[in-house]
mmCIF file of C-alpha atoms in Angstrom:
data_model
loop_
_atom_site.group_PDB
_atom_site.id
_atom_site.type_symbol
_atom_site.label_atom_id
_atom_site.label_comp_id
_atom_site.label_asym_id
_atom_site.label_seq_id
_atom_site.Cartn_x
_atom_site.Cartn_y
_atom_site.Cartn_z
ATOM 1 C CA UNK Q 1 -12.297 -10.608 6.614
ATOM 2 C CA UNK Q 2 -13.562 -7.764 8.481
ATOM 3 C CA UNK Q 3 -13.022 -4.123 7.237
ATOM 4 C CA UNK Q 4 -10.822 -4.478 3.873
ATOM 5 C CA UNK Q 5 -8.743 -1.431 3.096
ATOM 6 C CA UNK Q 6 -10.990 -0.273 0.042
ATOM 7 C CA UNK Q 7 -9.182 1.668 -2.491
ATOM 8 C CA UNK Q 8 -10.404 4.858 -4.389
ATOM 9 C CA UNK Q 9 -13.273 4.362 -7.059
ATOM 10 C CA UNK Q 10 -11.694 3.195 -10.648
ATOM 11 C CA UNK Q 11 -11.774 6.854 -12.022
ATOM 12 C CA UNK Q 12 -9.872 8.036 -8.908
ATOM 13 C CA UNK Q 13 -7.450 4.432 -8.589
ATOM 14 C CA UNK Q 14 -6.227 5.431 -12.495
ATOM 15 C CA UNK Q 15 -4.701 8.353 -11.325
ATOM 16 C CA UNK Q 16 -2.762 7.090 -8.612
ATOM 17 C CA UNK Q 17 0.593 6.004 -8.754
ATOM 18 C CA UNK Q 18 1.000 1.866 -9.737
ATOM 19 C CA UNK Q 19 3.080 2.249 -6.560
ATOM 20 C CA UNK Q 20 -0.297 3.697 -4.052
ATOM 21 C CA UNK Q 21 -2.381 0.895 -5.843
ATOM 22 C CA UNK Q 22 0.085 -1.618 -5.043
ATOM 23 C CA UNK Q 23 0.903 -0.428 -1.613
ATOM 24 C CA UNK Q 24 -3.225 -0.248 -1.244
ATOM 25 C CA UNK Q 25 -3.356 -3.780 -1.708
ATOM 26 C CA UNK Q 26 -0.880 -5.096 0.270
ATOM 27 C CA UNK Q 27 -2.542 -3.043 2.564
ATOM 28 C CA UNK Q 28 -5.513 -4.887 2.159
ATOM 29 C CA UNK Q 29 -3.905 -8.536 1.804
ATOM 30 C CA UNK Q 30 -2.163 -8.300 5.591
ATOM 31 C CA UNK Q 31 -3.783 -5.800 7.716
ATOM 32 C CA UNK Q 32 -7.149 -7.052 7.120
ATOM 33 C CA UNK Q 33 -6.459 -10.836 7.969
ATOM 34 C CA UNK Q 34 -5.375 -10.795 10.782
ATOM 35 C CA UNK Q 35 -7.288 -11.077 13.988
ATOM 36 C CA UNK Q 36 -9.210 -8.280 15.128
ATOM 37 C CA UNK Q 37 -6.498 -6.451 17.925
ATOM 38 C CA UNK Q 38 -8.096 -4.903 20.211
ATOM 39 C CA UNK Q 39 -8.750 -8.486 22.180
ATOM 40 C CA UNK Q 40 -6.469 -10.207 24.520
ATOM 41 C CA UNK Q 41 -3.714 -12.850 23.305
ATOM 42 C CA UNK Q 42 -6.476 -15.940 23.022
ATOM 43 C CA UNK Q 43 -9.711 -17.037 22.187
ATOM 44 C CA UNK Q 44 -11.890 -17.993 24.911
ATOM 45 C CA UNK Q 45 -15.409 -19.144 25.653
ATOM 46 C CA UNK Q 46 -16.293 -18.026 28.941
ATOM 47 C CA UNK Q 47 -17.449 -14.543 28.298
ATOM 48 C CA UNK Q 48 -20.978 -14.460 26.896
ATOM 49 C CA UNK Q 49 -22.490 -11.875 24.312
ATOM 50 C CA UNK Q 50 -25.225 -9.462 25.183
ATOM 51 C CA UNK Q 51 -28.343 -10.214 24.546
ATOM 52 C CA UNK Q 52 -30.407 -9.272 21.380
ATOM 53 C CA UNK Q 53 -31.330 -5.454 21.960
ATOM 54 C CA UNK Q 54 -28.957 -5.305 24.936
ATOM 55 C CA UNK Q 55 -28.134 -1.637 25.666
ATOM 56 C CA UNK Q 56 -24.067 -0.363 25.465
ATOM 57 C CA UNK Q 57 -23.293 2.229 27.860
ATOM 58 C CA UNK Q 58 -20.875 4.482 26.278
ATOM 59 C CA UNK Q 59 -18.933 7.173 28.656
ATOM 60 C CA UNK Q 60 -17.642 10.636 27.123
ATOM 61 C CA UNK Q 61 -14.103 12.880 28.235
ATOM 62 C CA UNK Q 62 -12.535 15.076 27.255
ATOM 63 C CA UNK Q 63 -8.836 16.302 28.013
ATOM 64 C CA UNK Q 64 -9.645 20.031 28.290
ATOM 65 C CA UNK Q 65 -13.412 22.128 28.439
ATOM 66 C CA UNK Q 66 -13.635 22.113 24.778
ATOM 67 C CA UNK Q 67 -12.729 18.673 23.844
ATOM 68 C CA UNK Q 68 -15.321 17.884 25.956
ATOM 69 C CA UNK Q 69 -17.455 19.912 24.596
ATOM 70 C CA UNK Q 70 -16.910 18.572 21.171
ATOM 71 C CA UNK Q 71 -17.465 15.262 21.768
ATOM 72 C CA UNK Q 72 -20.671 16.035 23.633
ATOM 73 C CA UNK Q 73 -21.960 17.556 20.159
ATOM 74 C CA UNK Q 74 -21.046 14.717 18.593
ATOM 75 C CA UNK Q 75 -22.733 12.444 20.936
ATOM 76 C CA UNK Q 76 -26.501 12.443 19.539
ATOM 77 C CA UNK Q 77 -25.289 11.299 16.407
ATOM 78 C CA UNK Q 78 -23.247 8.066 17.105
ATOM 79 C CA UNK Q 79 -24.532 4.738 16.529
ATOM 80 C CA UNK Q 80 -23.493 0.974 16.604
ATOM 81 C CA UNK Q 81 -24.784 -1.669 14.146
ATOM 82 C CA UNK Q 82 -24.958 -5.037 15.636
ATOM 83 C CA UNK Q 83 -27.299 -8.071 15.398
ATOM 84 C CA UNK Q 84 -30.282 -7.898 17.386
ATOM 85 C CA UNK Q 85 -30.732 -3.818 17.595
ATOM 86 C CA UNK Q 86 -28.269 -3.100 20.407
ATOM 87 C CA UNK Q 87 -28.405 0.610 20.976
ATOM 88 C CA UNK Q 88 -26.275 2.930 22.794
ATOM 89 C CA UNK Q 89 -26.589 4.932 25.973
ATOM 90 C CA UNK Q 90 -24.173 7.981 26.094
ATOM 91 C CA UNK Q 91 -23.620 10.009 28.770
ATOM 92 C CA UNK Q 92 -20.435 12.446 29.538
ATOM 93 C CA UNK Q 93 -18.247 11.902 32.531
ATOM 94 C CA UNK Q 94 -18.766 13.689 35.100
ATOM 95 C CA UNK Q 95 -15.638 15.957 36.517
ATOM 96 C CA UNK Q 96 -13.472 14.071 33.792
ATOM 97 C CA UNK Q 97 -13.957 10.645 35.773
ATOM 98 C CA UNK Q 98 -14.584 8.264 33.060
ATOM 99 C CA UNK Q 99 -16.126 5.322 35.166
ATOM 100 C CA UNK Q 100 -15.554 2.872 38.048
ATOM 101 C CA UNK Q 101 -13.933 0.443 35.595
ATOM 102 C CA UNK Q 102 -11.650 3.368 33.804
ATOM 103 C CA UNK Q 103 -10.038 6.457 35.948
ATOM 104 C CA UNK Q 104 -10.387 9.066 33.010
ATOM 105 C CA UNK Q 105 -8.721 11.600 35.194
ATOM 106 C CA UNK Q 106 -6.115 9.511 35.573
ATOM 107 C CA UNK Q 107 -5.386 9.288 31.969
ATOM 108 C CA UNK Q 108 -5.552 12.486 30.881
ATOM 109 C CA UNK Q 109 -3.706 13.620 33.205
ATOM 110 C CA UNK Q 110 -0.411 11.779 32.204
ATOM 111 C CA UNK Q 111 -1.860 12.722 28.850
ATOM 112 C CA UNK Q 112 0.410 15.024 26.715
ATOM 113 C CA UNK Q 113 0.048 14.575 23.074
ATOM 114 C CA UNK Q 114 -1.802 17.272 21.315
ATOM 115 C CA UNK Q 115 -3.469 15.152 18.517
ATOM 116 C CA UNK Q 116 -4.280 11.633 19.491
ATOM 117 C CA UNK Q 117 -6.170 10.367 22.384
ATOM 118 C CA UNK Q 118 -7.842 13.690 23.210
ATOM 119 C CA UNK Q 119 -10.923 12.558 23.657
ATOM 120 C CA UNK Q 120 -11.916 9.151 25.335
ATOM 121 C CA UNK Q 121 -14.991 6.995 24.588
ATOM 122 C CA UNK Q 122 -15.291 4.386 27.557
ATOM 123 C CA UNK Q 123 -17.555 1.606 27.809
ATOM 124 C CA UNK Q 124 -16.944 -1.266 30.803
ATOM 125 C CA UNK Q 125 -18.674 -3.720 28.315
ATOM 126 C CA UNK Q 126 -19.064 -3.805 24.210
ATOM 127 C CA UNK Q 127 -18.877 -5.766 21.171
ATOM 128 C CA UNK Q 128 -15.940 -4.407 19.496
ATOM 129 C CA UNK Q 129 -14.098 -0.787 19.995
ATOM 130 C CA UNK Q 130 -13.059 -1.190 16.133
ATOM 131 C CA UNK Q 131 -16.682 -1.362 15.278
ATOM 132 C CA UNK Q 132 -17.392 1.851 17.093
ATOM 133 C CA UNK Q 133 -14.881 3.710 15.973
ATOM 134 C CA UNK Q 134 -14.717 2.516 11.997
ATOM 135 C CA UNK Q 135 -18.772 2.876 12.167
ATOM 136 C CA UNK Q 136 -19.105 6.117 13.471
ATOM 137 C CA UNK Q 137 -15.179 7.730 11.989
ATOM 138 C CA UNK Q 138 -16.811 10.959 10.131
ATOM 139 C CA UNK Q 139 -19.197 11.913 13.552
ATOM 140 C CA UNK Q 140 -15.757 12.263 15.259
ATOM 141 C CA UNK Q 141 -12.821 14.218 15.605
ATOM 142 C CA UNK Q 142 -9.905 12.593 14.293
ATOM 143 C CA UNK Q 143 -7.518 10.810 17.220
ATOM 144 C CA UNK Q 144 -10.444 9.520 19.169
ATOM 145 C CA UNK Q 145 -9.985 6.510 21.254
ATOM 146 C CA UNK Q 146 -12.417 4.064 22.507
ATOM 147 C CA UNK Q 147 -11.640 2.089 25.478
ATOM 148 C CA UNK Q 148 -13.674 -1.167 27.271
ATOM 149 C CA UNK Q 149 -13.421 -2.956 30.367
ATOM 150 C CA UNK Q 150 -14.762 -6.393 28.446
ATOM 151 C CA UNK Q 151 -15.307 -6.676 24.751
ATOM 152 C CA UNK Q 152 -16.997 -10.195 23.224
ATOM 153 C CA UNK Q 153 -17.145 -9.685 19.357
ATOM 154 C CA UNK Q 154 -14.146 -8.946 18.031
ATOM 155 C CA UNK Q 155 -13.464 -11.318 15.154
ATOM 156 C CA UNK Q 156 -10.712 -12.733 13.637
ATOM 157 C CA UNK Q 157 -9.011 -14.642 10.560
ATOM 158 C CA UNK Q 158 -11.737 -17.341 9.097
ATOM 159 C CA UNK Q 159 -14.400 -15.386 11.304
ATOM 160 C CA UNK Q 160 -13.126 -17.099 14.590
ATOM 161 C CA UNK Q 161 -14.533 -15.096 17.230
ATOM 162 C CA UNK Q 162 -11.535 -13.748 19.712
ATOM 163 C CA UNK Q 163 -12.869 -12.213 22.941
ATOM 164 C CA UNK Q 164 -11.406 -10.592 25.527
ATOM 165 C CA UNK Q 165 -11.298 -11.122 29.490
ATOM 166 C CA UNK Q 166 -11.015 -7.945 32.277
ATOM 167 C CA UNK Q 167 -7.525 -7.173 32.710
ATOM 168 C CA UNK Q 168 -6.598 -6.677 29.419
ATOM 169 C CA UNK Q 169 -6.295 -3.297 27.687
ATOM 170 C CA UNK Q 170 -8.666 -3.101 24.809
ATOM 171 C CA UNK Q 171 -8.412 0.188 22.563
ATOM 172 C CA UNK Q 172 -9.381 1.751 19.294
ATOM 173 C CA UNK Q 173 -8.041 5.127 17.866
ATOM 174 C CA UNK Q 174 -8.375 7.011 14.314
ATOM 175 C CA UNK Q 175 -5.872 8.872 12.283
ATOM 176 C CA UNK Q 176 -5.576 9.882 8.619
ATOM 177 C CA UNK Q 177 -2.706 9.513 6.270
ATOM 178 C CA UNK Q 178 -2.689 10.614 2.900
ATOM 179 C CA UNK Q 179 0.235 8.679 1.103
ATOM 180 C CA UNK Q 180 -0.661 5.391 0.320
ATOM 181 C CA UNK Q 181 2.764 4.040 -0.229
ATOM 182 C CA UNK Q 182 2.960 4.558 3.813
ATOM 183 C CA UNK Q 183 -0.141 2.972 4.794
ATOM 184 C CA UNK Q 184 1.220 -0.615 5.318
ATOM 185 C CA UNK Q 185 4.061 0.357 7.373
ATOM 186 C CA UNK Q 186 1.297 2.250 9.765
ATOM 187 C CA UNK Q 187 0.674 -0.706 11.727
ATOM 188 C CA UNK Q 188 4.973 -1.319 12.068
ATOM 189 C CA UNK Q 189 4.764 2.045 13.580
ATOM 190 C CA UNK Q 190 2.175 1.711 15.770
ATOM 191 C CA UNK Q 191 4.210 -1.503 16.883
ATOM 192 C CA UNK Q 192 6.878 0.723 17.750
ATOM 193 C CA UNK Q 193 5.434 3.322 19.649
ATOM 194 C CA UNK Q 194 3.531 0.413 22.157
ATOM 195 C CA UNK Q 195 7.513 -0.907 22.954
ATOM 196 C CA UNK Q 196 8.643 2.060 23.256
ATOM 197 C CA UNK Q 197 5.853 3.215 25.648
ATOM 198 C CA UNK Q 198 6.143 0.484 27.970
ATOM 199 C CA UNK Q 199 10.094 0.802 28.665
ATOM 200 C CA UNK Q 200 9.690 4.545 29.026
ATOM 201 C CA UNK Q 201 6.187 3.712 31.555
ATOM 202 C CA UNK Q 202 8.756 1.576 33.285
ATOM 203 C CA UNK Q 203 11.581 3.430 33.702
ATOM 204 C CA UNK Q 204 9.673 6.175 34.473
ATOM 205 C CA UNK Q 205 8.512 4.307 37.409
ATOM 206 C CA UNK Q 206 11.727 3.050 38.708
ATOM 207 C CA UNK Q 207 10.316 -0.952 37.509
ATOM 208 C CA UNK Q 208 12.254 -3.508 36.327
ATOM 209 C CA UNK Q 209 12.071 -2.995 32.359
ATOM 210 C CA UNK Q 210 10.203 -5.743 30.329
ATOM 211 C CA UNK Q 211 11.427 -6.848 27.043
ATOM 212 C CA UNK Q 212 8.708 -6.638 24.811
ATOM 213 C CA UNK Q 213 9.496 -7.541 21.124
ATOM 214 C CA UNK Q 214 7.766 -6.968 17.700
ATOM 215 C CA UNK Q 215 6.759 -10.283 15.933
ATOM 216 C CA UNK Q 216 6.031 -8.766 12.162
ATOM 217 C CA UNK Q 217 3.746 -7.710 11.225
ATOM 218 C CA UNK Q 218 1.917 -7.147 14.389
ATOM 219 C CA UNK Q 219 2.077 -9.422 17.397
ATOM 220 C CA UNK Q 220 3.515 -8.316 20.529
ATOM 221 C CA UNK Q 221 6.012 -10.994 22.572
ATOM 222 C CA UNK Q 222 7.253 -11.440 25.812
ATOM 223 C CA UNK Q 223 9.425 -14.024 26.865
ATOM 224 C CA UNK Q 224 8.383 -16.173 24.110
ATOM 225 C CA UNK Q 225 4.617 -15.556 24.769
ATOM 226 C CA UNK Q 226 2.739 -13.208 22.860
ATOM 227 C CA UNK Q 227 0.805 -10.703 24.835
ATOM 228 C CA UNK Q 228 -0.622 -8.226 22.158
ATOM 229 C CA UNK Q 229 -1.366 -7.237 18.585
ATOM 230 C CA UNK Q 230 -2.056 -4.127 16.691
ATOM 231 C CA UNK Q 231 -4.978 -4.367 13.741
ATOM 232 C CA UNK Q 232 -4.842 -1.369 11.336
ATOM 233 C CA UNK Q 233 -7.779 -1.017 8.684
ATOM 234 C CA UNK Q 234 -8.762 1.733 5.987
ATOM 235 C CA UNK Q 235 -11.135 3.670 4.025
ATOM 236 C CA UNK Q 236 -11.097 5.413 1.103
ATOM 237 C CA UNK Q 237 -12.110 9.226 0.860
ATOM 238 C CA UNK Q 238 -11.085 11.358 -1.675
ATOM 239 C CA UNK Q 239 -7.427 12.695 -1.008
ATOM 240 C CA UNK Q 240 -7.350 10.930 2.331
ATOM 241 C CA UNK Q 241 -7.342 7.167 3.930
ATOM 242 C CA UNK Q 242 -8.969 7.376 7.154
ATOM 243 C CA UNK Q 243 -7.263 4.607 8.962
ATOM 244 C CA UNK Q 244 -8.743 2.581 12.931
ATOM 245 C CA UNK Q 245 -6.026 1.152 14.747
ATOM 246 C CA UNK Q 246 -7.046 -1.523 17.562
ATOM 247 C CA UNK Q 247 -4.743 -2.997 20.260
ATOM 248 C CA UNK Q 248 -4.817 -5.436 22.544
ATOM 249 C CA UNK Q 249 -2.601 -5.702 25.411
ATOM 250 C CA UNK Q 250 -2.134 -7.812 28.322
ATOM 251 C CA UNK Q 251 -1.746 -6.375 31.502
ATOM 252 C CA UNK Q 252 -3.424 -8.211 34.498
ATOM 253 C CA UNK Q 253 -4.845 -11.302 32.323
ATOM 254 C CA UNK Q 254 -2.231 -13.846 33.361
ATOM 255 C CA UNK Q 255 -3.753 -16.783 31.551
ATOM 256 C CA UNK Q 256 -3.440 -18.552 29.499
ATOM 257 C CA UNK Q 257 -0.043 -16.908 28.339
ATOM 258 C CA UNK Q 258 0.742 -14.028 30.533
ATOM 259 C CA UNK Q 259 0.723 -10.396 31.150
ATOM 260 C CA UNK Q 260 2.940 -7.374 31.857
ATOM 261 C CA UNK Q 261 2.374 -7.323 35.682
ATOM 262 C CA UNK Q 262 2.591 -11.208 36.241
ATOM 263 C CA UNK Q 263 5.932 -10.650 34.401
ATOM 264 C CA UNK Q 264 7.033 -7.640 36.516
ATOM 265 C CA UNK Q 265 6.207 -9.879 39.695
ATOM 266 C CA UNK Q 266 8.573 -12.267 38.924
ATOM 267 C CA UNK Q 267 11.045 -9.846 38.247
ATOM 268 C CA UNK Q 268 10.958 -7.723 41.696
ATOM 269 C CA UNK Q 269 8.089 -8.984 44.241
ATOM 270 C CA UNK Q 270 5.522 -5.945 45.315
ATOM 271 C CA UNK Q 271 6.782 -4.439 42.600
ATOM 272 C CA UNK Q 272 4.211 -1.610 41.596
ATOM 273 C CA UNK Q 273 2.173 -2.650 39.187
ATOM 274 C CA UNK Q 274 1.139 -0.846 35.557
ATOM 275 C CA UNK Q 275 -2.111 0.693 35.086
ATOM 276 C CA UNK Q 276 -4.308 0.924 31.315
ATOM 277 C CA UNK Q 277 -4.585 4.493 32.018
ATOM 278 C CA UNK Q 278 -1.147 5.050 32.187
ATOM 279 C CA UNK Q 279 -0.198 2.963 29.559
ATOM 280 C CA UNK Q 280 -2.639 3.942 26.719
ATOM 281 C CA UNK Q 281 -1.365 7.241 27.857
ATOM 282 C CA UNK Q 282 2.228 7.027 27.316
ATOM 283 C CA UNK Q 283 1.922 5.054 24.122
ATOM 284 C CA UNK Q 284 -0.039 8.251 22.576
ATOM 285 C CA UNK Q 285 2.635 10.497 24.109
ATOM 286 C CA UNK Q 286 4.933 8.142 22.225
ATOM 287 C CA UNK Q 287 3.045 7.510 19.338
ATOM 288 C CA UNK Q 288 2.259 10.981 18.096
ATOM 289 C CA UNK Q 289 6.367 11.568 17.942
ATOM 290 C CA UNK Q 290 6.640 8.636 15.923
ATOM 291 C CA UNK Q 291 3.942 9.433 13.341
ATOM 292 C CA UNK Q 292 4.946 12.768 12.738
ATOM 293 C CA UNK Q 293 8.405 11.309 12.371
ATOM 294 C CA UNK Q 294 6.986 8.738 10.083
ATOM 295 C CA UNK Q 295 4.466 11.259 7.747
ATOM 296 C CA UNK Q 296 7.218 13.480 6.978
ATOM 297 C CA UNK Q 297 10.372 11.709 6.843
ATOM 298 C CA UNK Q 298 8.801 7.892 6.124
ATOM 299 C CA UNK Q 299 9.759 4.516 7.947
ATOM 300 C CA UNK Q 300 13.661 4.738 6.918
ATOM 301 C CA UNK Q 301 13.725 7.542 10.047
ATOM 302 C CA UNK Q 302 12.559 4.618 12.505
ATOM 303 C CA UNK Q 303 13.641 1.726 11.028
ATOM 304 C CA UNK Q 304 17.225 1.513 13.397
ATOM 305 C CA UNK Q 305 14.418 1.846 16.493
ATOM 306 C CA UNK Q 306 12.244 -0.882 15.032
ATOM 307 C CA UNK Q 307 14.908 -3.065 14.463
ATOM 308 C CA UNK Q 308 15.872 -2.768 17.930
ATOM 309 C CA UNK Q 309 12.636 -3.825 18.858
ATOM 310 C CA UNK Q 310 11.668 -6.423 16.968
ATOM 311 C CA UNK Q 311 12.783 -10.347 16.565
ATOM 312 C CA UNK Q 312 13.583 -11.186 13.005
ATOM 313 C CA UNK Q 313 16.972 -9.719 12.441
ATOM 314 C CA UNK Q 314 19.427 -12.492 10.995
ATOM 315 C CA UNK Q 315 16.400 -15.218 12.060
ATOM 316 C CA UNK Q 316 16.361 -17.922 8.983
ATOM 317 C CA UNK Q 317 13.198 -19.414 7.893
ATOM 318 C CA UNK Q 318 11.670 -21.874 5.319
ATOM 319 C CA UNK Q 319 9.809 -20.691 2.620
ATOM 320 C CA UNK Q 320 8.087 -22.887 -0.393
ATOM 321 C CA UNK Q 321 9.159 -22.032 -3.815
ATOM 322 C CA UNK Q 322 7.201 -24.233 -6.430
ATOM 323 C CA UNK Q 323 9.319 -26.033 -8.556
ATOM 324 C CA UNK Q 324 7.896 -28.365 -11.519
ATOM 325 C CA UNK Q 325 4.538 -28.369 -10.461
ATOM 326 C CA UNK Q 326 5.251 -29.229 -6.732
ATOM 327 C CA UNK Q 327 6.326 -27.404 -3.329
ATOM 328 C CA UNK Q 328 9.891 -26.882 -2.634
ATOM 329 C CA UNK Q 329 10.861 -25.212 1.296
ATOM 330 C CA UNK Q 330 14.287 -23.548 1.111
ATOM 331 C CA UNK Q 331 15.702 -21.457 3.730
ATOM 332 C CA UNK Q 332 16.363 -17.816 3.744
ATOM 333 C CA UNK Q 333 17.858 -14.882 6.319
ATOM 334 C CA UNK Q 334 15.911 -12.116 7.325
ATOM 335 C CA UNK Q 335 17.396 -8.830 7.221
ATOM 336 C CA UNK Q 336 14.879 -6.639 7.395
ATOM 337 C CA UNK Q 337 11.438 -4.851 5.625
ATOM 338 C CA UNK Q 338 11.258 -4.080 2.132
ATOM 339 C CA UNK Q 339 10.070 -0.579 1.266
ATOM 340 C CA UNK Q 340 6.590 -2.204 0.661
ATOM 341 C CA UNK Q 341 6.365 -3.832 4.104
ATOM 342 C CA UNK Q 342 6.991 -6.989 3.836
ATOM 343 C CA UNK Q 343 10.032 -9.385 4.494
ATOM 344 C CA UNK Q 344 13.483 -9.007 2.951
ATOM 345 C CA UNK Q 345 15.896 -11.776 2.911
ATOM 346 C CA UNK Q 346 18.660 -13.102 1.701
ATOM 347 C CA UNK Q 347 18.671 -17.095 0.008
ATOM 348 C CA UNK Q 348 21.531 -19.367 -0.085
ATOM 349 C CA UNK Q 349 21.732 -18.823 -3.329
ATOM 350 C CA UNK Q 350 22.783 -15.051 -2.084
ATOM 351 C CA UNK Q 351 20.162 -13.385 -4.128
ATOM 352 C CA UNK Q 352 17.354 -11.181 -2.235
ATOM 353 C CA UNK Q 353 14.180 -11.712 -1.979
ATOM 354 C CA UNK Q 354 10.733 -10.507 -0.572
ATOM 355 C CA UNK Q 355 8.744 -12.728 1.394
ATOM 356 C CA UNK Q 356 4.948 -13.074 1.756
ATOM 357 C CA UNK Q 357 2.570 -15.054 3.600
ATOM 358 C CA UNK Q 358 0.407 -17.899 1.675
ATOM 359 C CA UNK Q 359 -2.598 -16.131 2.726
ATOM 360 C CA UNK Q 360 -3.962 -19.138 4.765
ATOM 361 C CA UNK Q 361 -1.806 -19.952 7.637
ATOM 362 C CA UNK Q 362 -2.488 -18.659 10.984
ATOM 363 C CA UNK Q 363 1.147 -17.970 11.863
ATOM 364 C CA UNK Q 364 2.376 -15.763 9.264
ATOM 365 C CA UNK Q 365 6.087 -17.552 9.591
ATOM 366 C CA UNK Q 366 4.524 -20.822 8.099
ATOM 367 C CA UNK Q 367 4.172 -21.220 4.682
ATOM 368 C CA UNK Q 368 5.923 -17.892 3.297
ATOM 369 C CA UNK Q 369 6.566 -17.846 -0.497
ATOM 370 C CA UNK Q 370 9.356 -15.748 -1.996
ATOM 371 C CA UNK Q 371 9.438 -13.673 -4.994
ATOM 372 C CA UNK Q 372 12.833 -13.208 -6.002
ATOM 373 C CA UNK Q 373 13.681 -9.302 -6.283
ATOM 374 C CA UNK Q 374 14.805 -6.802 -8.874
ATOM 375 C CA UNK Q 375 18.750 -5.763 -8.454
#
């Protein structure tokens, strides 16, 4: 799977708390199996790679003189590594327009969060925004996003290859955490914030709102049809995890699901439609609230809101138990997240339990297994 959470050397794992290591690994056992997020909502065949050596074009901005600035030293030393030598061509925007396929101007100006989403890497076509942004974390500042029109090599679980058509928002952004224990709820967070974002964008606007749920751990669903999903991955330095969130979202790719504008359509005709720029904006407006919420108080301070938001609550489901040497399903109640991220529920046997995925089914609702917890 691509780009494991890898813990701290031995030496540096022994000191940690058995509860880091074991949040570490769950860390590692869902986050990283999932399919790569920044993509749309399906795999498709009709966009073809670059060809060997093919050249990315790779667009700098900056919210303010310095940020800009910054990123422009930066901009020598970034690099991609892909099959058949691609290379980059970087160039900074000029008078903060960020491209024909992007309106950087646009962005930053409904921009207003001080630590994420600062500075803007935009490309109309590339392999993967995760790749750029996990390859190339240390060259630049922390809260960077990347942003492309088209992206073709995003991969997902059992290396299927999930690409991504115009009209949906592709984006990659890096932040750093330093309590393990929290690092598997990140991506819950992030989750959070998108919701959030897009019934603030909407009411902002005077737009019908859209009722956008969270399917755990990281799907986003809209009348049934899921229309986004969040991929969180980490790295190990010492006192720090520096952690690459993608998303992929939706917007004007109607097919073959559908999209937050077809969906605002139907609602009120000519309605006004929403735009990436203000969108990705909003979300890190929303998003840096949340995580500072989150690093110092932990999930319990957003857990009501993410209940709120998500699908799950009271929603009963079959999970195998073995039994004898073979596979039993029983059915259990959701009632929420367990401090270590994954399911709590409730058996008909009324004892609780956490529940975890098998590890090899696509849809993390089939084939959960329970492990009975401690009163």
């Amino acid at each position: 799977m691509p780009f494991p959470a890898r813990l701290p050397p031995p030496a540096a794992a022994a000191a940690a708390t058995a509860a880091a290591v074991l949040a570490a690994v769950a860390l590692r056992r869902y986050l990283s199996s999932r399919p790569r997020a920044a993509t749309s909502a399906h795999r498709s065949s009709s966009i073809a790679p670059a060809a060997a050596g093919a050249t990315t074009r790779l667009v700098l901005a900056g919210k303010s003189p310095q940020d800009q600035q910054l990123l422009a030293s930066a901009s020598g030393e970034l690099s991609l590594e892909e099959e058949g030598g691609g290379e980059l061509a970087v160039s900074l925007a000029p008078d903060g327009c960020g491209g024909e396929g992007f309106d950087a101007a646009a962005y930053m100006g409904a921009l207003r969060a001080r630590r994420f989403g600062r500075w803007m890497l935009w490309s109309p076509r590339m392999a993967s925004t995760h790749d750029l942004v996990t390859q190339n974390f240390a060259k630049l500042p922390v809260g960077v996003v990347c942003v492309t029109d088209v992206q073709f090599k995003g991969r997902g679980r059992s290396k299927n290859v999930w690409e991504s058509p115009p009209g949906c928002l592709m984006f990659s952004f890096t932040s750093q955490m330093n309590d393990a224990r929290k690092l598997p709820l990140v991506q819950y967070v992030v989750c959070l914030a998108m919701t959030e974002a897009i019934k603030d964008l909407c009411c902002a606007k005077g737009l019908p709102e859209l009722d956008v749920r969270i399917k755990w751990p990281n799907d986003l669903y809209m009348k049934g049809l899921k229309v986004g999903g969040i991929l969180c991955t980490s790295s190990y330095e010492p006192k720090v995890y520096n952690i690459c969130t993608g998303i992929g979202l939706n917007v004007d790719n109607d097919k073959p699901t559908t999209c937050l504008n077809a969906a605002l359509q139907e609602l009120e005709a000519n309605s006004p439609r929403l735009t990436r720029e203000d969108i990705i904006a909003t979300f890190f407006n929303k998003f840096e609230v949340l995580f500072e919420i989150f690093s110092n108080q932990g999930f319990q301070a957003l857990e009501e809101q993410y209940y709120n938001a998500w699908l799950h609550s009271g929603q009963r489901v079959v999970v195998q138990d073995a039994h004898e040497g073979q596979s039993v399903n029983s059915v259990v109640t959701i009632q929420g997240l367990t401090p270590s991220g994954y399911l709590y529920a409730i058996g008909e046997d009324g004892k609780s339990y956490e529940l975890h995925p098998d590890g090899n089914s696509f849809d993390f609702f089939t084939g959960l297994v329970r492990r009975k917890m401690e009163a």
